[in-house]
Amino acid sequence: QTPNVVSNVAASFEKVEEDLKQFQEEQTKVERSDDNDAMHRFSATAKQLSAEEERLKSEAKHLERAALLVAEERKELDDAILEHTADIEKDREEANTKLQETEKEIQELREKLREKEAEADRLRQAVKSGDDNISEILQKFTRQITRVQKNEASLKENKNEWENEQTAYNSLKEAHEAEMKAHSDALLQHNIMMDVIK
């Protein structure tokens, strides 16, 4: 902003200088007036303009020096801030980059989730449709299914009875064989003893 002020002031100087020269040229072209009051007024105006020009030039120099000082102060401040924030800014940029990547991945995952949810809805409908069709078909075979279930129950019961009878048979057979073996062993021992006595 300060450089703009200096530029505007310099432009004002040039305009005042140009106006003053134009005024002086016009004064040389016109016939000199004997009106002392007019000449005095012109002279006073010229002096006032000259004084204002000098004042503005002096102020412009002050503004230029002030602009340099402010610019230097701004540079020193920016350098100091940069020195203290460089590492933080670097970490911030890295975090921001990763954040954008993560948000992009989240968006992609959300899109995939929507696609999977839509697919799951289609599959649920397909399963339900299959269940309904199977139920409808089974309804047509209700009597046959009932008959087969009864036969299966009867077969299971008969098999259980057979297994019980088989177990009892095995027990009797084992007991009989054990008794026969014991008797045979006793007879053998008796014959051996009788041979020894003879």
mmCIF file of C-alpha atoms in Angstrom:
data_model
loop_
_atom_site.group_PDB
_atom_site.id
_atom_site.type_symbol
_atom_site.label_atom_id
_atom_site.label_comp_id
_atom_site.label_asym_id
_atom_site.label_seq_id
_atom_site.Cartn_x
_atom_site.Cartn_y
_atom_site.Cartn_z
ATOM 1 C CA GLN A 1 0.000 0.000 0.000
ATOM 2 C CA THR A 2 2.858 2.428 0.850
ATOM 3 C CA PRO A 3 4.499 2.151 -2.624
ATOM 4 C CA ASN A 4 1.140 3.121 -4.129
ATOM 5 C CA VAL A 5 0.992 6.225 -1.938
ATOM 6 C CA VAL A 6 4.518 7.233 -3.038
ATOM 7 C CA SER A 7 3.567 6.720 -6.672
ATOM 8 C CA ASN A 8 0.431 8.838 -6.254
ATOM 9 C CA VAL A 9 2.390 11.615 -4.558
ATOM 10 C CA ALA A 10 5.020 11.612 -7.347
ATOM 11 C CA ALA A 11 2.245 11.832 -9.917
ATOM 12 C CA SER A 12 0.772 14.801 -8.027
ATOM 13 C CA PHE A 13 4.176 16.519 -8.153
ATOM 14 C CA GLU A 14 4.373 16.082 -11.874
ATOM 15 C CA LYS A 15 0.847 17.432 -12.335
ATOM 16 C CA VAL A 16 1.582 20.490 -10.154
ATOM 17 C CA GLU A 17 4.832 21.105 -12.032
ATOM 18 C CA GLU A 18 3.069 20.824 -15.365
ATOM 19 C CA ASP A 19 0.276 23.138 -14.270
ATOM 20 C CA LEU A 20 2.821 25.657 -13.022
ATOM 21 C CA LYS A 21 4.730 25.639 -16.294
ATOM 22 C CA GLN A 22 1.511 25.955 -18.263
ATOM 23 C CA PHE A 23 0.457 28.809 -16.058
ATOM 24 C CA GLN A 24 3.789 30.570 -16.584
ATOM 25 C CA GLU A 25 3.614 30.076 -20.359
ATOM 26 C CA GLU A 26 0.122 31.494 -20.473
ATOM 27 C CA GLN A 27 1.239 34.477 -18.498
ATOM 28 C CA THR A 28 3.998 35.273 -21.000
ATOM 29 C CA LYS A 29 1.563 35.178 -23.932
ATOM 30 C CA VAL A 30 -1.078 37.472 -22.551
ATOM 31 C CA GLU A 31 -0.616 41.162 -22.484
ATOM 32 C CA ARG A 32 0.742 42.386 -19.219
ATOM 33 C CA SER A 33 -1.932 43.928 -17.107
ATOM 34 C CA ASP A 34 -1.486 47.103 -15.175
ATOM 35 C CA ASP A 35 -3.700 45.633 -12.499
ATOM 36 C CA ASN A 36 -1.261 45.358 -9.592
ATOM 37 C CA ASP A 37 -3.810 43.494 -7.542
ATOM 38 C CA ALA A 38 -4.083 40.763 -10.218
ATOM 39 C CA MET A 39 -0.304 40.478 -10.503
ATOM 40 C CA HIS A 40 -0.021 40.274 -6.739
ATOM 41 C CA ARG A 41 -2.663 37.540 -6.652
ATOM 42 C CA PHE A 42 -0.897 35.576 -9.392
ATOM 43 C CA SER A 43 2.409 35.921 -7.631
ATOM 44 C CA ALA A 44 0.938 34.782 -4.344
ATOM 45 C CA THR A 45 -0.658 31.769 -6.013
ATOM 46 C CA ALA A 46 2.638 30.866 -7.674
ATOM 47 C CA LYS A 47 4.477 31.080 -4.368
ATOM 48 C CA GLN A 48 1.795 28.984 -2.707
ATOM 49 C CA LEU A 49 2.050 26.363 -5.419
ATOM 50 C CA SER A 50 5.822 26.323 -5.191
ATOM 51 C CA ALA A 51 5.698 25.938 -1.426
ATOM 52 C CA GLU A 52 3.130 23.153 -1.710
ATOM 53 C CA GLU A 53 5.306 21.417 -4.283
ATOM 54 C CA GLU A 54 8.321 21.511 -1.988
ATOM 55 C CA ARG A 55 6.242 20.248 0.919
ATOM 56 C CA LEU A 56 4.865 17.357 -1.129
ATOM 57 C CA LYS A 57 8.340 16.458 -2.430
ATOM 58 C CA SER A 58 9.695 16.437 1.110
ATOM 59 C CA GLU A 59 6.789 14.288 2.301
ATOM 60 C CA ALA A 60 7.324 11.920 -0.622
ATOM 61 C CA LYS A 61 10.945 11.402 0.421
ATOM 62 C CA HIS A 62 9.799 10.663 3.969
ATOM 63 C CA LEU A 63 7.235 8.214 2.613
ATOM 64 C CA GLU A 64 9.874 6.478 0.466
ATOM 65 C CA ARG A 65 12.161 6.042 3.482
ATOM 66 C CA ALA A 66 9.223 4.838 5.572
ATOM 67 C CA ALA A 67 8.261 2.374 2.834
ATOM 68 C CA LEU A 68 11.784 0.951 2.803
ATOM 69 C CA LEU A 69 11.783 0.600 6.585
ATOM 70 C CA VAL A 70 8.357 -1.051 6.616
ATOM 71 C CA ALA A 71 9.358 -3.400 3.796
ATOM 72 C CA GLU A 72 12.518 -4.376 5.670
ATOM 73 C CA GLU A 73 10.518 -4.886 8.852
ATOM 74 C CA ARG A 74 8.012 -7.042 6.957
ATOM 75 C CA LYS A 75 10.845 -9.124 5.453
ATOM 76 C CA GLU A 76 12.467 -9.673 8.851
ATOM 77 C CA LEU A 77 9.112 -10.623 10.372
ATOM 78 C CA ASP A 78 8.291 -13.028 7.531
ATOM 79 C CA ASP A 79 11.754 -14.613 7.807
ATOM 80 C CA ALA A 80 11.345 -15.046 11.565
ATOM 81 C CA ILE A 81 7.903 -16.588 11.178
ATOM 82 C CA LEU A 82 9.171 -18.887 8.430
ATOM 83 C CA GLU A 83 12.073 -19.991 10.608
ATOM 84 C CA HIS A 84 9.696 -21.003 13.401
ATOM 85 C CA THR A 85 6.992 -22.514 11.209
ATOM 86 C CA ALA A 86 8.954 -24.224 8.417
ATOM 87 C CA ASP A 87 8.932 -27.680 10.044
ATOM 88 C CA ILE A 88 5.353 -27.285 11.184
ATOM 89 C CA GLU A 89 4.279 -26.197 7.705
ATOM 90 C CA LYS A 90 6.078 -29.206 6.198
ATOM 91 C CA ASP A 91 4.308 -31.602 8.585
ATOM 92 C CA ARG A 92 1.032 -29.831 7.892
ATOM 93 C CA GLU A 93 1.436 -30.235 4.126
ATOM 94 C CA GLU A 94 2.284 -33.925 4.522
ATOM 95 C CA ALA A 95 -0.726 -34.438 6.807
ATOM 96 C CA ASN A 96 -2.969 -32.556 4.384
ATOM 97 C CA THR A 97 -1.761 -34.703 1.479
ATOM 98 C CA LYS A 98 -2.426 -37.904 3.438
ATOM 99 C CA LEU A 99 -5.804 -36.537 4.539
ATOM 100 C CA GLN A 100 -6.850 -35.958 0.931
ATOM 101 C CA GLU A 101 -5.699 -39.461 -0.013
ATOM 102 C CA THR A 102 -7.572 -40.954 2.964
ATOM 103 C CA GLU A 103 -10.750 -39.027 2.158
ATOM 104 C CA LYS A 104 -10.497 -40.262 -1.438
ATOM 105 C CA GLU A 105 -10.128 -43.856 -0.202
ATOM 106 C CA ILE A 106 -13.100 -43.375 2.138
ATOM 107 C CA GLN A 107 -15.192 -42.119 -0.773
ATOM 108 C CA GLU A 108 -14.171 -45.131 -2.872
ATOM 109 C CA LEU A 109 -14.993 -47.493 0.006
ATOM 110 C CA ARG A 110 -18.387 -45.851 0.447
ATOM 111 C CA GLU A 111 -19.068 -46.346 -3.237
ATOM 112 C CA LYS A 112 -18.036 -49.994 -2.998
ATOM 113 C CA LEU A 113 -20.205 -50.381 0.110
ATOM 114 C CA ARG A 114 -23.211 -49.002 -1.776
ATOM 115 C CA GLU A 115 -22.517 -51.438 -4.618
ATOM 116 C CA LYS A 116 -22.199 -54.379 -2.185
ATOM 117 C CA GLU A 117 -25.384 -53.376 -0.360
ATOM 118 C CA ALA A 118 -27.235 -53.261 -3.672
ATOM 119 C CA GLU A 119 -25.807 -56.666 -4.581
ATOM 120 C CA ALA A 120 -26.817 -58.045 -1.173
ATOM 121 C CA ASP A 121 -30.374 -56.778 -1.732
ATOM 122 C CA ARG A 122 -30.507 -58.559 -5.094
ATOM 123 C CA LEU A 123 -29.180 -61.784 -3.547
ATOM 124 C CA ARG A 124 -31.688 -61.606 -0.671
ATOM 125 C CA GLN A 125 -34.466 -61.253 -3.199
ATOM 126 C CA ALA A 126 -33.099 -64.233 -5.132
ATOM 127 C CA VAL A 127 -32.917 -66.346 -1.933
ATOM 128 C CA LYS A 128 -36.439 -65.359 -0.928
ATOM 129 C CA SER A 129 -37.714 -66.155 -4.402
ATOM 130 C CA GLY A 130 -35.991 -69.564 -4.242
ATOM 131 C CA ASP A 131 -37.456 -70.289 -0.795
ATOM 132 C CA ASP A 132 -40.944 -69.364 -2.013
ATOM 133 C CA ASN A 133 -40.607 -71.597 -5.073
ATOM 134 C CA ILE A 134 -39.319 -74.514 -2.974
ATOM 135 C CA SER A 135 -42.162 -74.085 -0.468
ATOM 136 C CA GLU A 136 -44.654 -74.086 -3.302
ATOM 137 C CA ILE A 137 -43.168 -77.276 -4.751
ATOM 138 C CA LEU A 138 -42.996 -79.005 -1.351
ATOM 139 C CA GLN A 139 -46.645 -78.182 -0.800
ATOM 140 C CA LYS A 140 -47.473 -80.334 -3.829
ATOM 141 C CA PHE A 141 -45.625 -83.312 -2.293
ATOM 142 C CA THR A 142 -47.111 -83.019 1.186
ATOM 143 C CA ARG A 143 -48.772 -86.458 1.191
ATOM 144 C CA GLN A 144 -45.726 -88.220 -0.242
ATOM 145 C CA ILE A 145 -43.449 -86.492 2.254
ATOM 146 C CA THR A 146 -45.725 -87.481 5.143
ATOM 147 C CA ARG A 147 -45.745 -91.102 3.986
ATOM 148 C CA VAL A 148 -41.961 -91.217 3.612
ATOM 149 C CA GLN A 149 -41.499 -89.612 7.028
ATOM 150 C CA LYS A 150 -43.699 -92.294 8.596
ATOM 151 C CA ASN A 151 -41.725 -95.016 6.823
ATOM 152 C CA GLU A 152 -38.477 -93.464 7.987
ATOM 153 C CA ALA A 153 -39.737 -93.338 11.566
ATOM 154 C CA SER A 154 -40.884 -96.938 11.401
ATOM 155 C CA LEU A 155 -37.577 -98.050 9.901
ATOM 156 C CA LYS A 156 -35.678 -96.253 12.625
ATOM 157 C CA GLU A 157 -37.769 -97.905 15.305
ATOM 158 C CA ASN A 158 -37.285 -101.362 13.747
ATOM 159 C CA LYS A 159 -33.554 -100.724 13.457
ATOM 160 C CA ASN A 160 -33.372 -99.777 17.142
ATOM 161 C CA GLU A 161 -35.209 -102.970 18.105
ATOM 162 C CA TRP A 162 -32.869 -105.042 15.913
ATOM 163 C CA GLU A 163 -29.807 -103.398 17.450
ATOM 164 C CA ASN A 164 -31.160 -104.156 20.944
ATOM 165 C CA GLU A 165 -31.829 -107.787 19.999
ATOM 166 C CA GLN A 166 -28.381 -108.058 18.386
ATOM 167 C CA THR A 167 -26.805 -106.736 21.565
ATOM 168 C CA ALA A 168 -28.695 -109.246 23.677
ATOM 169 C CA TYR A 169 -27.735 -112.056 21.287
ATOM 170 C CA ASN A 170 -24.097 -111.091 21.419
ATOM 171 C CA SER A 171 -24.201 -111.073 25.195
ATOM 172 C CA LEU A 172 -25.791 -114.540 25.332
ATOM 173 C CA LYS A 173 -23.343 -115.860 22.744
ATOM 174 C CA GLU A 174 -20.353 -114.537 24.647
ATOM 175 C CA ALA A 175 -21.664 -115.998 27.906
ATOM 176 C CA HIS A 176 -22.285 -119.376 26.235
ATOM 177 C CA GLU A 177 -18.866 -119.441 24.655
ATOM 178 C CA ALA A 178 -17.272 -118.540 27.956
ATOM 179 C CA GLU A 179 -19.188 -121.291 29.713
ATOM 180 C CA MET A 180 -18.227 -123.809 27.026
ATOM 181 C CA LYS A 181 -14.593 -122.832 27.257
ATOM 182 C CA ALA A 182 -14.624 -123.115 31.035
ATOM 183 C CA HIS A 183 -16.193 -126.550 30.812
ATOM 184 C CA SER A 184 -13.693 -127.667 28.174
ATOM 185 C CA ASP A 185 -10.792 -126.391 30.249
ATOM 186 C CA ALA A 186 -12.089 -128.201 33.330
ATOM 187 C CA LEU A 187 -12.524 -131.450 31.374
ATOM 188 C CA LEU A 188 -9.018 -131.160 29.993
ATOM 189 C CA GLN A 189 -7.581 -130.648 33.433
ATOM 190 C CA HIS A 190 -9.524 -133.641 34.720
ATOM 191 C CA ASN A 191 -8.188 -135.887 31.951
ATOM 192 C CA ILE A 192 -4.649 -134.718 32.611
ATOM 193 C CA MET A 193 -5.024 -135.465 36.301
ATOM 194 C CA MET A 194 -6.466 -138.917 35.602
ATOM 195 C CA ASP A 195 -3.549 -139.737 33.285
ATOM 196 C CA VAL A 196 -1.117 -138.741 35.977
ATOM 197 C CA ILE A 197 -2.836 -141.009 38.535
ATOM 198 C CA LYS A 198 -2.683 -143.994 36.246
#
